[in-house]
Coordinates of C-alpha atoms in Angstrom, one line a residue:
T22 CA -3.4 -7.6 -23.7
V23 CA 0.2 -7.4 -25.8
G24 CA -2.2 -9.3 -28.7
S25 CA -5.0 -5.9 -28.5
L26 CA -1.8 -3.7 -28.4
Q27 CA -0.6 -5.4 -31.7
K28 CA -4.2 -4.6 -33.4
L29 CA -4.5 -0.7 -31.9
V30 CA -0.4 0.6 -33.3
G31 CA 0.1 -2.3 -36.1
A32 CA 2.3 -5.2 -35.3
E33 CA 5.2 -3.9 -37.2
E34 CA 5.3 -0.8 -34.4
K35 CA 7.4 -0.3 -31.3
I36 CA 4.9 -1.6 -28.1
R37 CA 4.9 -0.9 -24.4
A38 CA 3.5 -3.3 -22.1
V39 CA 3.6 -2.6 -17.7
A40 CA 3.1 -6.2 -15.2
V41 CA 2.6 -5.6 -11.9
L42 CA 2.8 -8.4 -9.8
N43 CA 2.3 -9.9 -6.6
Y44 CA 4.1 -12.9 -5.3
D45 CA 4.3 -15.0 -1.7
G46 CA 8.0 -14.8 -1.0
T47 CA 10.9 -14.1 1.1
D48 CA 13.3 -14.1 -1.8
I49 CA 13.5 -12.9 -5.4
A50 CA 15.5 -15.4 -6.0
T51 CA 13.9 -18.1 -4.7
T52 CA 9.9 -17.2 -5.5
N53 CA 8.1 -19.2 -8.7
M54 CA 7.2 -16.6 -10.9
S55 CA 5.9 -19.0 -13.5
D56 CA 2.5 -17.2 -14.3
I57 CA 5.3 -14.3 -15.9
S58 CA 7.8 -16.8 -17.1
V59 CA 5.5 -19.0 -19.2
L60 CA 5.4 -15.8 -21.2
F61 CA 8.9 -15.6 -21.5
A62 CA 11.1 -18.3 -23.9
P63 CA 11.9 -21.5 -21.8
D64 CA 15.4 -22.3 -20.6
T65 CA 15.3 -25.6 -21.0
P66 CA 12.8 -26.8 -24.3
I67 CA 9.2 -28.3 -23.4
T68 CA 7.8 -30.8 -25.0
T69 CA 4.4 -31.2 -23.5
G70 CA 1.3 -28.8 -22.7
P71 CA 0.3 -25.6 -23.7
I72 CA 3.1 -22.8 -25.2
S73 CA 2.2 -19.5 -23.3
R74 CA 5.6 -17.8 -24.6
I75 CA 4.7 -14.4 -26.3
F76 CA 8.1 -13.1 -26.3
K77 CA 11.2 -14.0 -27.7
A78 CA 13.9 -13.5 -25.1
P79 CA 14.6 -16.3 -22.6
W80 CA 13.7 -15.8 -19.1
S81 CA 16.9 -16.2 -17.5
S82 CA 17.3 -12.9 -18.9
V83 CA 14.9 -10.7 -16.9
K84 CA 17.2 -9.6 -14.2
F85 CA 15.2 -8.1 -10.9
Q86 CA 16.6 -5.4 -9.0
K87 CA 15.4 -4.3 -5.7
V88 CA 13.6 -0.7 -6.2
A89 CA 15.8 1.4 -3.5
G90 CA 14.2 3.1 -1.0
T91 CA 11.4 -0.1 -0.7
K92 CA 11.2 -3.3 1.6
Y93 CA 9.2 -5.1 -0.9
I94 CA 9.2 -4.6 -4.4
Y95 CA 11.7 -5.2 -6.7
Q96 CA 11.8 -4.3 -10.8
A97 CA 12.7 -5.7 -14.5
Q98 CA 13.0 -4.1 -17.7
I99 CA 14.0 -6.0 -20.8
S100 CA 13.1 -4.9 -24.6
T101 CA 12.2 -8.2 -26.5
S102 CA 10.6 -8.7 -29.6
T103 CA 6.7 -11.1 -29.7
V104 CA 6.7 -14.4 -31.0
Y105 CA 3.7 -15.6 -32.8
N106 CA 0.8 -17.2 -30.7
L107 CA -2.0 -18.5 -31.5
A108 CA -4.2 -19.0 -28.3
Y109 CA -3.0 -15.5 -27.2
D110 CA -3.6 -13.2 -30.9
V111 CA 0.2 -12.6 -30.6
D112 CA 1.7 -12.0 -33.4
N113 CA 5.2 -12.3 -34.8
G114 CA 8.4 -10.0 -34.7
S115 CA 6.4 -6.5 -33.1
P116 CA 9.2 -4.5 -31.1
I117 CA 8.5 -4.8 -27.3
D118 CA 9.4 -3.8 -23.7
V119 CA 8.5 -4.7 -20.4
L120 CA 8.5 -2.9 -17.3
I121 CA 8.1 -6.0 -14.4
L122 CA 6.6 -4.4 -10.7
A123 CA 6.5 -7.3 -8.8
A124 CA 5.5 -7.3 -5.0
I125 CA 7.2 -10.0 -2.9
G126 CA 6.3 -10.8 1.1
P127 CA 5.0 -13.4 3.6
I128 CA 1.4 -13.1 2.5
P129 CA -1.2 -15.3 1.1
L130 CA -1.9 -15.1 -2.4
V131 CA -5.8 -14.8 -2.0
I132 CA -7.3 -13.1 1.8
G133 CA -10.7 -14.0 2.0
I134 CA -12.6 -12.3 5.1
S135 CA -10.7 -13.4 7.9
D136 CA -9.1 -11.3 11.4
Q137 CA -5.3 -11.9 10.4
H138 CA -4.2 -8.4 11.7
S139 CA -1.0 -9.4 10.2
D140 CA -1.7 -9.9 6.4
M141 CA -3.9 -6.2 6.7
E142 CA -0.9 -4.8 8.5
L143 CA 1.8 -6.0 5.4
L144 CA -0.7 -5.2 2.6
G145 CA -1.0 -1.7 4.2
A146 CA 2.9 -2.3 4.0
Y147 CA 2.3 -2.9 0.6
A148 CA 0.5 0.2 -0.3
A149 CA 2.5 2.2 1.5
D150 CA 5.9 0.6 -0.6
A151 CA 4.2 1.4 -4.0
G152 CA 3.5 4.6 -3.4
L153 CA 7.3 5.8 -2.6
P154 CA 8.7 8.7 -5.0
P155 CA 11.1 5.7 -6.0
V156 CA 8.5 3.4 -7.3
S157 CA 6.8 6.2 -9.4
D158 CA 10.8 7.5 -10.9
V159 CA 11.1 4.2 -11.7
V160 CA 8.3 4.3 -13.9
S161 CA 9.0 7.5 -15.0
E162 CA 12.3 7.2 -16.6
W163 CA 11.0 3.4 -17.9
L164 CA 8.3 5.8 -20.2
A165 CA 11.0 8.3 -20.5
Q166 CA 14.0 6.2 -22.1
T167 CA 11.6 3.9 -23.7
S168 CA 10.0 6.5 -25.7
G169 CA 13.4 8.3 -26.6
M170 CA 11.9 11.4 -24.0
P171 CA 14.3 13.1 -21.7
L172 CA 14.3 12.0 -18.2
P173 CA 12.4 13.4 -15.3
P174 CA 13.5 15.1 -12.6
P175 CA 13.7 13.3 -10.1
S176 CA 10.9 12.9 -6.8
P177 CA 11.8 15.4 -4.4
P178 CA 12.7 13.9 -0.8
A179 CA 10.0 13.9 2.1
P180 CA 10.5 17.1 3.8
P181 CA 12.1 16.9 7.5
A182 CA 9.7 16.2 9.7
P183 CA 8.6 19.8 11.8
P184 CA 9.6 21.3 15.0
P185 CA 8.9 20.3 18.1
S186 CA 6.5 23.3 18.8
P187 CA 7.9 25.5 21.9
L188 CA 4.6 25.4 23.9
T189 CA 5.6 21.4 24.2
P190 CA 9.0 20.8 24.6
P191 CA 10.0 17.3 24.5
P192 CA 10.2 14.9 27.7
S193 CA 13.8 15.3 27.5
V194 CA 13.7 18.7 28.2
V195 CA 11.0 18.6 30.9
P196 CA 13.3 17.3 33.5
L197 CA 16.2 20.4 33.0
M198 CA 13.5 22.5 33.1
I199 CA 11.9 21.8 36.4
L200 CA 16.1 22.0 37.5
V201 CA 16.2 25.5 35.9
V202 CA 12.9 26.7 37.7
I203 CA 14.4 25.6 40.9
V204 CA 17.2 27.6 40.7
V205 CA 15.6 30.8 39.2
V206 CA 13.6 30.2 42.7
C207 CA 16.4 29.3 44.9
V208 CA 18.0 32.7 43.8
L209 CA 15.5 34.8 44.2
A210 CA 14.7 33.3 47.5
G211 CA 18.0 34.3 48.3
V212 CA 18.2 37.4 46.5
L213 CA 14.8 38.4 48.7
G214 CA 16.8 37.3 51.8
A215 CA 19.3 39.6 51.6
L216 CA 17.4 42.2 50.5
R217 CA 15.5 42.2 53.9
T218 CA 18.5 42.0 55.9
A219 CA 20.4 44.9 54.2
A220 CA 17.5 46.9 54.5
P221 CA 17.5 47.5 58.4
S222 CA 20.9 47.7 59.0
A223 CA 20.5 50.9 56.0
V224 CA 18.1 52.4 58.4
R225 CA 20.5 51.8 61.1
M226 CA 23.3 53.3 58.9
Q227 CA 20.8 57.2 58.3

């Protein structure tokens, strides 16, 4: 937690935090993200209920972008400071950089034992998205930027697919090869026929 990090490095030291979230939704603009938004300053004053705020910046200043090359992963980065919160044991005034990674798609937040293959396929798609080089690049670049270190080189592109084996030509080539074989056989048959016809004539000419 943020409070634990403050105790580990000191309340005056800059800290970094990463939030990894999953939401059931179809669009970042309409997705209910109240579990993370309550940690930021509200855009309208809260007069009742517990106060969960630990970040000074307002939630409206958190801007999400789709991670390039992914289908479901969004990211937001913000630099702010902490505010005092007794319930969360957070001290006031620590500078903090926050990286938020959110997977957003039409999937239930709780999946029990079921035969919903579409849910399992979507979970697999989430995992595939999260494992793509652009996601690790976002994290690496954020860590470098927030630590003042040089940016790491981007991940190399995926290697191209190997060419088809010459022993197993693609289906579109097979008919062409058959046609070529037929033509070659016909040509050879014609040549052999011509040789048979020419041989007696040569004998007679002698």
